[in-house]
Amino acid sequence: MCTIMKEQDVSYHFLERVILKLELRQLRYFLAIANAKSYSAAAQNLFVTQPTLTWNIQKLEEELDTRLFYQTTRGIELTESGEILFEEGKNILSNVDDMLEHIQLRGDNQKKTLKVGITALFVIQYMDQIVNYISSNPEVELTFIQHGSVVLQKMLANKEIDLGLLSFPIYEPSIEIEKLRTSNPNYKISVVVPPDHPLAAKKSIKFPDLEGYEICSFTKDYVLGKILYERCEAFGFTPNVIFTNNNWEVLLKNIEATRTLTLMPDVIKKIRKDSELKWIPLVDKASEFNVGIAKLKETSLSEPAVRFIECIREN
C-alpha cells in the first residue's frame, strides 16, 4: 500500500528528526556551506579545516538519513531536504543566538548580589566554606543576615533574603529546606546546668524533668526557644522561663550566676570548652535538629545562589 503525504507533512517529520539529532555546531557548518556553495570557502569563513566540515556534514546526513547537498557543474546545491533545513535552520539559529544574547546581557547588567540568612552557630560551623565562596566569587556582593531560624524562615517567605542556612522544622509553608549531607548535618541538644544543680547528677534528661525548674532560654525567634515551649506544653506544663536571650554566651553566664538551667546545642560545648558546667543529653523526639539550605518553593535560583549552595555542600 502506498501512502501519499502532503509536502508540509514531509517537512514536519523531517524537522522533527532534525530537532532530536541536530547539534548547533553542525547547523552552523551546514548554513555556512549552503551560503558559500563551497566546502573550501565555508572552511575559510569558519576558520576550520575542510575535512572537519566534510566529516560533520557526513555525520549529520547519517543521523538524519538523508542527503543535504549534491554536486553540480556550478558547485554544490541543496537537496529538497537541504532546502527545508536551510530555511528552518536559519530561524532556529537566529532564535538561539537571540536567546544567548539575552541571557548574556541579563547576566552582564544584573548586579550580582546574594542575601543569606544564617544563625551564629552555622557561621562558625561553615566558616571555611563561606570564606572559600567569598574568595572564589569576588564579583558577588554577599550579605549575611544573622538571626534565629524561625525569624529567617519568615524573612525568606517575605523575600527579604535569597537563601537560608537554617535548622528544621519548617514553619513557613512557602519555603523548602534541603537537608545537608555534610560533616555538620545536624546538632543535638543538651541540658546545661551548674555542677550543684539538682539535675546535675542525671545521665540524661527528658522534658518532664524540667517542670518547676527556672530556665534561661533562647527566644522563640530560635527553633530551640520555640521547641522548649511546644514540648513542655505537650507534656502538660508551661516552662518556667525567667530570662531570654539569643546569645549563647550570655545564657551560659546567666545560669552560672542564677544557678538555673538552659537548653543548648551540644556543639557549643566544644566551642566554649567550659569545664565547670554539666552538659546532659536531652532525650526526646525533638532533641536533634537537621540543618539545611532553605529557599522559596518553585523559585529559580540565581547563579550566585547555586554556587553558594555548592560551596556549603563541601563541608
C-alpha positions as a Markdown table, in Angstrom:
| # | Residue | x | y | z |
|---|---|---|---|---|
| 1 | Met | 0.0 | 0.0 | 0.0 |
| 2 | Cys | 1.3 | 3.4 | -0.9 |
| 3 | Thr | 0.7 | 6.3 | 1.4 |
| 4 | Ile | 0.7 | 9.8 | -0.1 |
| 5 | Met | 2.0 | 12.5 | 2.3 |
| 6 | Lys | 1.5 | 16.2 | 1.8 |
| 7 | Glu | 4.6 | 18.4 | 1.4 |
| 8 | Gln | 4.0 | 20.0 | 4.8 |
| 9 | Asp | 3.8 | 16.5 | 6.4 |
| 10 | Val | 7.2 | 15.6 | 4.9 |
| 11 | Ser | 8.7 | 18.8 | 6.1 |
| 12 | Tyr | 7.3 | 18.3 | 9.6 |
| 13 | His | 8.6 | 14.8 | 10.1 |
| 14 | Phe | 12.0 | 15.8 | 8.7 |
| 15 | Leu | 12.3 | 18.7 | 11.1 |
| 16 | Glu | 11.2 | 16.5 | 13.9 |
| 17 | Arg | 14.2 | 14.3 | 13.3 |
| 18 | Val | 16.4 | 17.4 | 13.0 |
| 19 | Ile | 15.3 | 18.8 | 16.4 |
| 20 | Leu | 16.1 | 15.5 | 18.0 |
| 21 | Lys | 19.5 | 14.9 | 16.5 |
| 22 | Leu | 20.9 | 18.3 | 15.3 |
| 23 | Glu | 23.8 | 19.9 | 17.1 |
| 24 | Leu | 24.1 | 23.7 | 16.8 |
| 25 | Arg | 27.7 | 23.4 | 15.6 |
| 26 | Gln | 26.6 | 21.2 | 12.8 |
| 27 | Leu | 23.8 | 23.6 | 11.9 |
| 28 | Arg | 26.3 | 26.5 | 11.7 |
| 29 | Tyr | 28.6 | 24.4 | 9.5 |
| 30 | Phe | 25.7 | 23.4 | 7.2 |
| 31 | Leu | 24.4 | 27.0 | 6.8 |
| 32 | Ala | 27.9 | 28.3 | 6.1 |
| 33 | Ile | 28.4 | 25.7 | 3.3 |
| 34 | Ala | 24.9 | 26.4 | 1.9 |
| 35 | Asn | 25.6 | 30.1 | 1.8 |
| 36 | Ala | 29.1 | 29.8 | 0.3 |
| 37 | Lys | 28.1 | 26.9 | -2.0 |
| 38 | Ser | 31.6 | 25.6 | -1.3 |
| 39 | Tyr | 33.2 | 23.5 | 1.4 |
| 40 | Ser | 36.6 | 25.2 | 1.0 |
| 41 | Ala | 35.1 | 28.7 | 1.1 |
| 42 | Ala | 33.0 | 27.8 | 4.2 |
| 43 | Ala | 36.0 | 26.4 | 5.9 |
| 44 | Gln | 37.9 | 29.6 | 5.4 |
| 45 | Asn | 35.0 | 31.7 | 6.7 |
| 46 | Leu | 34.7 | 29.4 | 9.8 |
| 47 | Phe | 38.4 | 29.1 | 10.4 |
| 48 | Val | 38.2 | 25.3 | 10.4 |
| 49 | Thr | 39.7 | 22.7 | 8.1 |
| 50 | Gln | 37.8 | 21.4 | 5.1 |
| 51 | Pro | 37.9 | 17.7 | 6.4 |
| 52 | Thr | 36.3 | 18.9 | 9.6 |
| 53 | Leu | 33.3 | 20.3 | 7.7 |
| 54 | Thr | 33.1 | 17.2 | 5.4 |
| 55 | Trp | 33.1 | 14.9 | 8.4 |
| 56 | Asn | 30.5 | 16.9 | 10.3 |
| 57 | Ile | 28.1 | 17.0 | 7.3 |
| 58 | Gln | 28.6 | 13.3 | 6.6 |
| 59 | Lys | 27.8 | 12.6 | 10.2 |
| 60 | Leu | 24.7 | 14.9 | 10.1 |
| 61 | Glu | 23.4 | 13.2 | 6.9 |
| 62 | Glu | 23.9 | 9.7 | 8.5 |
| 63 | Glu | 22.0 | 10.8 | 11.6 |
| 64 | Leu | 19.1 | 12.3 | 9.5 |
| 65 | Asp | 19.2 | 9.5 | 7.0 |
| 66 | Thr | 19.1 | 11.9 | 4.1 |
| 67 | Arg | 21.4 | 13.8 | 1.6 |
| 68 | Leu | 21.6 | 17.5 | 2.2 |
| 69 | Phe | 23.9 | 18.5 | -0.8 |
| 70 | Tyr | 24.6 | 17.3 | -4.3 |
| 71 | Gln | 27.4 | 18.2 | -6.7 |
| 72 | Thr | 26.7 | 20.1 | -10.0 |
| 73 | Thr | 29.0 | 21.8 | -12.5 |
| 74 | Arg | 28.2 | 25.1 | -10.8 |
| 75 | Gly | 29.2 | 23.7 | -7.4 |
| 76 | Ile | 27.2 | 22.1 | -4.6 |
| 77 | Glu | 23.5 | 22.5 | -4.4 |
| 78 | Leu | 20.9 | 21.8 | -1.8 |
| 79 | Thr | 18.7 | 18.8 | -2.0 |
| 80 | Glu | 15.0 | 19.0 | -1.1 |
| 81 | Ser | 15.8 | 18.1 | 2.5 |
| 82 | Gly | 18.7 | 20.5 | 2.4 |
| 83 | Glu | 16.3 | 23.3 | 1.3 |
| 84 | Ile | 14.0 | 22.5 | 4.3 |
| 85 | Leu | 16.9 | 22.5 | 6.7 |
| 86 | Phe | 18.3 | 25.7 | 5.2 |
| 87 | Glu | 15.1 | 27.7 | 5.6 |
| 88 | Glu | 14.1 | 26.4 | 9.0 |
| 89 | Gly | 17.7 | 26.2 | 10.2 |
| 90 | Lys | 18.2 | 30.0 | 9.8 |
| 91 | Asn | 15.2 | 30.6 | 12.0 |
| 92 | Ile | 16.4 | 28.1 | 14.6 |
| 93 | Leu | 19.9 | 29.6 | 14.8 |
| 94 | Ser | 18.6 | 33.1 | 14.8 |
| 95 | Asn | 16.3 | 32.3 | 17.8 |
| 96 | Val | 19.1 | 30.5 | 19.6 |
| 97 | Asp | 21.5 | 33.5 | 19.1 |
| 98 | Asp | 18.9 | 35.9 | 20.3 |
| 99 | Met | 18.3 | 33.8 | 23.4 |
| 100 | Leu | 22.0 | 33.5 | 24.2 |
| 101 | Glu | 22.5 | 37.3 | 23.7 |
| 102 | His | 19.5 | 38.0 | 26.0 |
| 103 | Ile | 21.0 | 35.7 | 28.7 |
| 104 | Gln | 24.4 | 37.3 | 28.4 |
| 105 | Leu | 23.0 | 40.8 | 28.6 |
| 106 | Arg | 20.9 | 39.9 | 31.6 |
| 107 | Gly | 24.0 | 38.4 | 33.3 |
| 108 | Asp | 26.1 | 41.5 | 32.5 |
| 109 | Asn | 23.5 | 44.0 | 33.6 |
| 110 | Gln | 22.2 | 42.2 | 36.6 |
| 111 | Lys | 24.0 | 43.2 | 39.8 |
| 112 | Lys | 25.3 | 40.1 | 41.4 |
| 113 | Thr | 24.1 | 40.2 | 45.0 |
| 114 | Leu | 23.2 | 37.4 | 47.4 |
| 115 | Lys | 21.5 | 37.8 | 50.8 |
| 116 | Val | 21.8 | 34.7 | 53.0 |
| 117 | Gly | 20.1 | 34.2 | 56.4 |
| 118 | Ile | 22.2 | 32.3 | 58.9 |
| 119 | Thr | 22.4 | 31.6 | 62.6 |
| 120 | Ala | 25.6 | 32.4 | 64.6 |
| 121 | Leu | 26.2 | 28.7 | 65.2 |
| 122 | Phe | 26.2 | 27.9 | 61.4 |
| 123 | Val | 28.5 | 30.8 | 60.7 |
| 124 | Ile | 31.1 | 29.1 | 62.9 |
| 125 | Gln | 30.4 | 25.6 | 61.6 |
| 126 | Tyr | 30.6 | 26.6 | 57.9 |
| 127 | Met | 33.2 | 29.3 | 58.1 |
| 128 | Asp | 35.7 | 27.6 | 55.8 |
| 129 | Gln | 33.1 | 27.2 | 53.1 |
| 130 | Ile | 31.9 | 30.8 | 53.5 |
| 131 | Val | 35.5 | 32.1 | 53.2 |
| 132 | Asn | 36.0 | 29.9 | 50.1 |
| 133 | Tyr | 32.9 | 31.3 | 48.5 |
| 134 | Ile | 33.8 | 34.9 | 49.2 |
| 135 | Ser | 37.3 | 34.4 | 47.8 |
| 136 | Ser | 36.1 | 32.5 | 44.7 |
| 137 | Asn | 33.3 | 34.9 | 43.9 |
| 138 | Pro | 34.7 | 38.5 | 44.3 |
| 139 | Glu | 32.1 | 39.8 | 41.9 |
| 140 | Val | 29.2 | 38.8 | 44.2 |
| 141 | Glu | 28.1 | 41.3 | 46.9 |
| 142 | Leu | 27.4 | 38.8 | 49.7 |
| 143 | Thr | 25.3 | 39.9 | 52.7 |
| 144 | Phe | 24.7 | 37.8 | 55.8 |
| 145 | Ile | 21.6 | 38.3 | 57.9 |
| 146 | Gln | 22.2 | 36.7 | 61.3 |
| 147 | His | 19.2 | 35.7 | 63.3 |
| 148 | Gly | 17.3 | 32.7 | 64.6 |
| 149 | Ser | 15.9 | 30.1 | 62.2 |
| 150 | Val | 12.3 | 30.9 | 62.9 |
| 151 | Val | 12.8 | 34.6 | 62.0 |
| 152 | Leu | 14.9 | 33.8 | 59.0 |
| 153 | Gln | 12.2 | 31.4 | 57.6 |
| 154 | Lys | 9.7 | 34.4 | 57.8 |
| 155 | Met | 12.3 | 36.6 | 56.1 |
| 156 | Leu | 12.7 | 34.1 | 53.3 |
| 157 | Ala | 9.0 | 33.7 | 52.9 |
| 158 | Asn | 8.7 | 37.5 | 52.6 |
| 159 | Lys | 11.6 | 37.6 | 50.0 |
| 160 | Glu | 13.8 | 39.6 | 52.3 |
| 161 | Ile | 16.6 | 37.1 | 51.8 |
| 162 | Asp | 17.6 | 34.8 | 48.9 |
| 163 | Leu | 18.7 | 31.7 | 50.9 |
| 164 | Gly | 18.8 | 30.5 | 54.4 |
| 165 | Leu | 21.3 | 28.2 | 56.2 |
| 166 | Leu | 18.8 | 27.0 | 58.8 |
| 167 | Ser | 17.6 | 24.2 | 61.0 |
| 168 | Phe | 14.4 | 22.3 | 60.8 |
| 169 | Pro | 11.5 | 22.1 | 61.4 |
| 170 | Ile | 9.8 | 24.1 | 58.6 |
| 171 | Tyr | 7.3 | 26.7 | 59.9 |
| 172 | Glu | 6.6 | 28.6 | 56.7 |
| 173 | Pro | 4.6 | 26.7 | 54.0 |
| 174 | Ser | 6.0 | 28.7 | 51.2 |
| 175 | Ile | 9.6 | 27.6 | 51.7 |
| 176 | Glu | 11.5 | 24.3 | 51.4 |
| 177 | Ile | 14.7 | 23.1 | 53.2 |
| 178 | Glu | 17.1 | 20.7 | 51.6 |
| 179 | Lys | 18.8 | 18.6 | 54.2 |
| 180 | Leu | 22.6 | 18.9 | 54.1 |
| 181 | Arg | 24.7 | 15.7 | 53.9 |
| 182 | Thr | 27.9 | 17.3 | 55.2 |
| 183 | Ser | 30.1 | 16.9 | 58.2 |
| 184 | Asn | 27.6 | 19.1 | 60.1 |
| 185 | Pro | 24.2 | 17.8 | 59.0 |
| 186 | Asn | 22.5 | 18.2 | 62.4 |
| 187 | Tyr | 23.0 | 19.1 | 66.0 |
| 188 | Lys | 21.9 | 17.6 | 69.3 |
| 189 | Ile | 20.5 | 19.3 | 72.4 |
| 190 | Ser | 21.9 | 19.2 | 75.9 |
| 191 | Val | 20.5 | 20.5 | 79.1 |
| 192 | Val | 23.2 | 22.6 | 80.7 |
| 193 | Val | 23.3 | 23.1 | 84.5 |
| 194 | Pro | 25.8 | 24.2 | 87.1 |
| 195 | Pro | 27.6 | 21.4 | 88.9 |
| 196 | Asp | 25.5 | 21.9 | 92.1 |
| 197 | His | 22.1 | 21.9 | 90.3 |
| 198 | Pro | 19.6 | 19.2 | 91.4 |
| 199 | Leu | 19.6 | 17.7 | 87.9 |
| 200 | Ala | 23.4 | 17.7 | 87.6 |
| 201 | Ala | 23.7 | 14.0 | 88.6 |
| 202 | Lys | 21.4 | 12.8 | 85.9 |
| 203 | Lys | 22.8 | 10.8 | 82.9 |
| 204 | Ser | 20.0 | 12.1 | 80.6 |
| 205 | Ile | 17.1 | 14.4 | 80.9 |
| 206 | Lys | 13.6 | 14.4 | 79.4 |
| 207 | Phe | 11.3 | 17.4 | 79.1 |
| 208 | Pro | 9.0 | 16.4 | 82.0 |
| 209 | Asp | 12.1 | 16.6 | 84.2 |
| 210 | Leu | 12.3 | 20.3 | 83.6 |
| 211 | Glu | 8.9 | 21.1 | 85.2 |
| 212 | Gly | 9.2 | 23.6 | 88.1 |
| 213 | Tyr | 12.9 | 24.5 | 87.5 |
| 214 | Glu | 13.9 | 28.0 | 86.5 |
| 215 | Ile | 15.1 | 28.2 | 82.9 |
| 216 | Cys | 17.2 | 30.6 | 80.9 |
| 217 | Ser | 16.2 | 30.2 | 77.2 |
| 218 | Phe | 16.7 | 31.4 | 73.7 |
| 219 | Thr | 13.8 | 33.4 | 72.5 |
| 220 | Lys | 11.1 | 32.0 | 70.2 |
| 221 | Asp | 13.0 | 33.6 | 67.3 |
| 222 | Tyr | 15.1 | 30.5 | 67.5 |
| 223 | Val | 13.9 | 26.9 | 66.9 |
| 224 | Leu | 15.3 | 25.8 | 70.3 |
| 225 | Gly | 13.3 | 28.5 | 72.2 |
| 226 | Lys | 10.2 | 27.7 | 70.3 |
| 227 | Ile | 10.6 | 23.9 | 70.8 |
| 228 | Leu | 11.1 | 24.4 | 74.5 |
| 229 | Tyr | 7.5 | 25.7 | 74.9 |
| 230 | Glu | 6.0 | 23.3 | 72.4 |
| 231 | Arg | 7.4 | 20.2 | 74.0 |
| 232 | Cys | 6.8 | 21.3 | 77.6 |
| 233 | Glu | 3.2 | 22.1 | 76.8 |
| 234 | Ala | 2.8 | 18.8 | 75.1 |
| 235 | Phe | 3.7 | 17.2 | 78.5 |
| 236 | Gly | 1.1 | 19.4 | 80.3 |
| 237 | Phe | 3.1 | 22.2 | 81.8 |
| 238 | Thr | 4.5 | 25.6 | 80.9 |
| 239 | Pro | 8.3 | 26.1 | 81.2 |
| 240 | Asn | 9.4 | 28.4 | 84.0 |
| 241 | Val | 11.4 | 30.7 | 81.8 |
| 242 | Ile | 12.9 | 33.6 | 83.9 |
| 243 | Phe | 15.3 | 35.0 | 81.3 |
| 244 | Thr | 15.6 | 35.0 | 77.5 |
| 245 | Asn | 18.5 | 36.0 | 75.2 |
| 246 | Asn | 19.8 | 34.9 | 71.8 |
| 247 | Asn | 23.4 | 34.9 | 72.7 |
| 248 | Trp | 24.6 | 31.5 | 74.0 |
| 249 | Glu | 27.5 | 33.1 | 75.9 |
| 250 | Val | 25.0 | 35.4 | 77.8 |
| 251 | Leu | 22.8 | 32.4 | 78.6 |
| 252 | Leu | 25.6 | 30.3 | 79.9 |
| 253 | Lys | 26.9 | 33.1 | 82.0 |
| 254 | Asn | 23.4 | 33.7 | 83.4 |
| 255 | Ile | 22.9 | 30.1 | 84.5 |
| 256 | Glu | 26.2 | 30.2 | 86.3 |
| 257 | Ala | 25.1 | 33.4 | 88.2 |
| 258 | Thr | 21.5 | 32.3 | 88.9 |
| 259 | Arg | 22.1 | 28.5 | 89.3 |
| 260 | Thr | 19.4 | 27.8 | 86.8 |
| 261 | Leu | 19.5 | 25.7 | 83.5 |
| 262 | Thr | 19.4 | 26.2 | 79.8 |
| 263 | Leu | 19.0 | 24.1 | 76.6 |
| 264 | Met | 21.9 | 24.4 | 74.2 |
| 265 | Pro | 23.3 | 22.8 | 71.0 |
| 266 | Asp | 25.9 | 20.4 | 72.3 |
| 267 | Val | 28.5 | 21.7 | 69.7 |
| 268 | Ile | 28.7 | 24.9 | 71.8 |
| 269 | Lys | 30.4 | 22.8 | 74.4 |
| 270 | Lys | 33.3 | 22.2 | 72.0 |
| 271 | Ile | 33.5 | 25.9 | 71.1 |
| 272 | Arg | 33.3 | 27.2 | 74.7 |
| 273 | Lys | 35.3 | 24.4 | 76.3 |
| 274 | Asp | 33.8 | 25.1 | 79.7 |
| 275 | Ser | 34.9 | 22.6 | 82.4 |
| 276 | Glu | 32.5 | 23.7 | 85.2 |
| 277 | Leu | 29.1 | 23.4 | 83.7 |
| 278 | Lys | 27.4 | 20.0 | 83.2 |
| 279 | Trp | 26.1 | 19.1 | 79.7 |
| 280 | Ile | 23.5 | 16.4 | 80.0 |
| 281 | Pro | 21.9 | 14.9 | 76.8 |
| 282 | Leu | 18.3 | 15.7 | 76.3 |
| 283 | Val | 16.2 | 12.6 | 75.3 |
| 284 | Asp | 13.2 | 13.5 | 73.2 |
| 285 | Lys | 12.0 | 13.3 | 69.7 |
| 286 | Ala | 12.9 | 17.0 | 69.4 |
| 287 | Ser | 16.4 | 16.7 | 70.8 |
| 288 | Glu | 18.1 | 16.6 | 67.4 |
| 289 | Phe | 17.7 | 19.1 | 64.6 |
| 290 | Asn | 18.7 | 18.7 | 60.9 |
| 291 | Val | 20.4 | 21.5 | 59.1 |
| 292 | Gly | 19.6 | 22.6 | 55.5 |
| 293 | Ile | 19.6 | 25.1 | 52.8 |
| 294 | Ala | 16.3 | 26.9 | 52.6 |
| 295 | Lys | 14.7 | 28.6 | 49.6 |
| 296 | Leu | 11.3 | 29.6 | 48.3 |
| 297 | Lys | 9.4 | 26.8 | 46.7 |
| 298 | Glu | 9.1 | 26.9 | 42.9 |
| 299 | Thr | 11.6 | 29.7 | 42.6 |
| 300 | Ser | 14.6 | 29.6 | 40.2 |
| 301 | Leu | 17.9 | 30.3 | 41.9 |
| 302 | Ser | 20.4 | 32.8 | 40.6 |
| 303 | Glu | 23.9 | 31.7 | 39.6 |
| 304 | Pro | 25.5 | 33.2 | 42.8 |
| 305 | Ala | 22.9 | 31.3 | 44.9 |
| 306 | Val | 23.7 | 28.0 | 43.1 |
| 307 | Arg | 27.4 | 28.5 | 43.7 |
| 308 | Phe | 26.9 | 29.3 | 47.4 |
| 309 | Ile | 24.9 | 26.0 | 47.9 |
| 310 | Glu | 27.7 | 24.1 | 46.1 |
| 311 | Cys | 30.3 | 25.6 | 48.4 |
| 312 | Ile | 28.3 | 24.8 | 51.6 |
| 313 | Arg | 27.9 | 21.2 | 50.4 |
| 314 | Glu | 31.7 | 20.8 | 50.5 |
| 315 | Asn | 31.6 | 21.0 | 54.3 |
